[in-house]
XYZ file of C-alpha atoms in Angstrom:
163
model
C 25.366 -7.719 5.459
C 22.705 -5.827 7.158
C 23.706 -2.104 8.421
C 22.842 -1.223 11.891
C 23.335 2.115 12.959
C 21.681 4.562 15.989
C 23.528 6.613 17.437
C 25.773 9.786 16.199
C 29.086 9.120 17.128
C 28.787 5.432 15.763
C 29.521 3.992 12.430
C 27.012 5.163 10.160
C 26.118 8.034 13.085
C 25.447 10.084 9.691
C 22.147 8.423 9.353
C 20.572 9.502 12.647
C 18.259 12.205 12.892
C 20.475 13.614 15.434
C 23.061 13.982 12.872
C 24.566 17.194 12.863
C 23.880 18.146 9.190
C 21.119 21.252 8.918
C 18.295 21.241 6.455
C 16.559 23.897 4.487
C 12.544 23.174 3.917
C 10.045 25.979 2.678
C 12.938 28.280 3.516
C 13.118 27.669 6.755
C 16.212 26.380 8.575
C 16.543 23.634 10.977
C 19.770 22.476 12.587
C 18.750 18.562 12.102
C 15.576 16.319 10.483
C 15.035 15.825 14.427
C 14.366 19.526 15.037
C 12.245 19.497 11.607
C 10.368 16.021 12.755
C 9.331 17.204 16.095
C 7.801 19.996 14.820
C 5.941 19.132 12.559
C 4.401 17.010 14.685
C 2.131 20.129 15.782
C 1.733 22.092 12.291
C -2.505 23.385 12.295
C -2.803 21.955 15.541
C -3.891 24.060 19.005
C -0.161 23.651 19.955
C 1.312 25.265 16.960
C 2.892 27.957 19.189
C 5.548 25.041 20.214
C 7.294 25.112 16.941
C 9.578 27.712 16.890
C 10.730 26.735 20.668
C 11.809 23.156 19.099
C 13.839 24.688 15.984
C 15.104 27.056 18.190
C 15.934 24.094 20.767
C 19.739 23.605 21.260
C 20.230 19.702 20.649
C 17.900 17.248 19.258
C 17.550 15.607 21.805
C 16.221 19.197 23.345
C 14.405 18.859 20.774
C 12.817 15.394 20.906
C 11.673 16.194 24.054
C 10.154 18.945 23.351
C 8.184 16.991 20.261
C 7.438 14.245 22.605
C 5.415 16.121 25.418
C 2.290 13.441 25.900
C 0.593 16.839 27.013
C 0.671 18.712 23.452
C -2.033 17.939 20.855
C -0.714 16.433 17.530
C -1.947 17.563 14.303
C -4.957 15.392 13.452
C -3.597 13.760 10.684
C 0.125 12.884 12.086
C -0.428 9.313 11.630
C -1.076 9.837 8.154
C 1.887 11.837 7.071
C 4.439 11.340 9.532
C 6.248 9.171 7.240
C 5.952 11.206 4.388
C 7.453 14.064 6.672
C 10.582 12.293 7.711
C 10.937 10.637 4.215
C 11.042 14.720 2.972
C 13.549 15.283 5.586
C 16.152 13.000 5.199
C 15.885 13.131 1.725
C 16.593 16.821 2.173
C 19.507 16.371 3.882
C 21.145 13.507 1.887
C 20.548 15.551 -0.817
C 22.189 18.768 0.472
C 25.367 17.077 2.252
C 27.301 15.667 -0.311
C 29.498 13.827 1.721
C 26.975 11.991 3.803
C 25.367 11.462 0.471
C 28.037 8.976 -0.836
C 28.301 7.111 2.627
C 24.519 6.474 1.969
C 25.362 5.612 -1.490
C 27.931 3.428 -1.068
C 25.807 1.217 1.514
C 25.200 -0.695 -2.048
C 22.255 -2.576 -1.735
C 22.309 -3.648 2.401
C 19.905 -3.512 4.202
C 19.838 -0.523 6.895
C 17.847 -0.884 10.134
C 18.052 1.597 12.713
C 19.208 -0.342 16.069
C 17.207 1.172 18.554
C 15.953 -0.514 21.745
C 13.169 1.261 22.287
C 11.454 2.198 19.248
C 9.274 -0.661 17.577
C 7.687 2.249 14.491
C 11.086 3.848 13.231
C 13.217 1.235 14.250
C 14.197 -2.533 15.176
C 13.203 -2.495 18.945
C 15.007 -4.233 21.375
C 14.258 -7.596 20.031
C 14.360 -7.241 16.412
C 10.753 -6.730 15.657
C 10.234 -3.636 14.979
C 8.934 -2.090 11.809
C 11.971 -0.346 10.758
C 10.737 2.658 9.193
C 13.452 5.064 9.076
C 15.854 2.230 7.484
C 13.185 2.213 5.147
C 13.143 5.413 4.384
C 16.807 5.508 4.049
C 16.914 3.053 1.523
C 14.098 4.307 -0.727
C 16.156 7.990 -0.769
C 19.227 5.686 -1.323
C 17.484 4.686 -4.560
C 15.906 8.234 -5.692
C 19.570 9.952 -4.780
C 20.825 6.832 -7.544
C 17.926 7.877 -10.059
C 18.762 11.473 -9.775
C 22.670 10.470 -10.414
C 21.619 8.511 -13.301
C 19.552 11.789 -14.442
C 22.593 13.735 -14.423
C 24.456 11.623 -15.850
C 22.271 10.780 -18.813
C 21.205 14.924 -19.014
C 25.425 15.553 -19.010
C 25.872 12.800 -22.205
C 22.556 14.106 -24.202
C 23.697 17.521 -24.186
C 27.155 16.819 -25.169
C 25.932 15.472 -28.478
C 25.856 16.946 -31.719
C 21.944 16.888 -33.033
């Protein structure tokens, strides 16, 4: 059974961007992967000065809007590492939030698609054709949250034993 999800308050809310659960990144703070995303968006570029106004921002969606200004120039090479970026972020915070951690986990193997009408890059668009990145990167941290259990796990036995 495939795994929709979107917004906050809905089932699976926890995998939004909007999500309420603050990460910690080259020891800086941000209140959500949104805030963190937007940003980004603008590190190096002319339009640098924008980034502390969209951590500081009060919502993400304050936030999004902020990162989506068609008047602000992108870093140069956002096309090439803005999934890298978000795949950093939400591994960050599935990794920090323990309890969002084993919703994620416990997805199994489904497949996760973020249900959003209007965005055909990070999600499934209003018809279905979208390219689903963010429920792609949710499963690949899905996986590299179950290596790093199996890790711990295997690290735990090996130095329980007598050598």
């Amino acid at each position: 059974m495939t795994i929709y999800f979107y917004k906050v308050w809905q089932p699976f809310g926890c995998f939004s961007n909007f999500s309420p659960h603050g990460i910690e990144i080259h020891g800086i703070y941000w209140s959500t992967v949104e805030h963190y995303y937007q940003a980004q968006k603008f590190v190096g570029s002319v339009d640098a000065v924008i980034i502390p106004v969209i951590r500081a921002a009060t919502t993400p969606e304050e936030a999004a809007a902020l990162g989506r200004c068609s008047s602000r120039k992108l870093r140069s090479d956002w096309d090439l590492v803005k999934t890298q970026v978000m795949r950093e972020a939400v591994f960050k915070k599935f990794f920090t939030h323990t309890d969002i951690r084993e919703i994620l986990l416990n997805t199994g193997n489904e497949v996760l698609v973020e249900n959003s009408p209007t965005d055909y890059f990070w999600g499934c668009g209003a018809d279905n054709t979208g390219q689903n990145h963010l429920g792609k990167v949710l499963m690949s941290v899905r996986e590299d949250l179950r290596q790093l259990q199996l890790l711990t796990v295997f690290s735990v036995d090996c130095l329980g034993e007598k050598g």
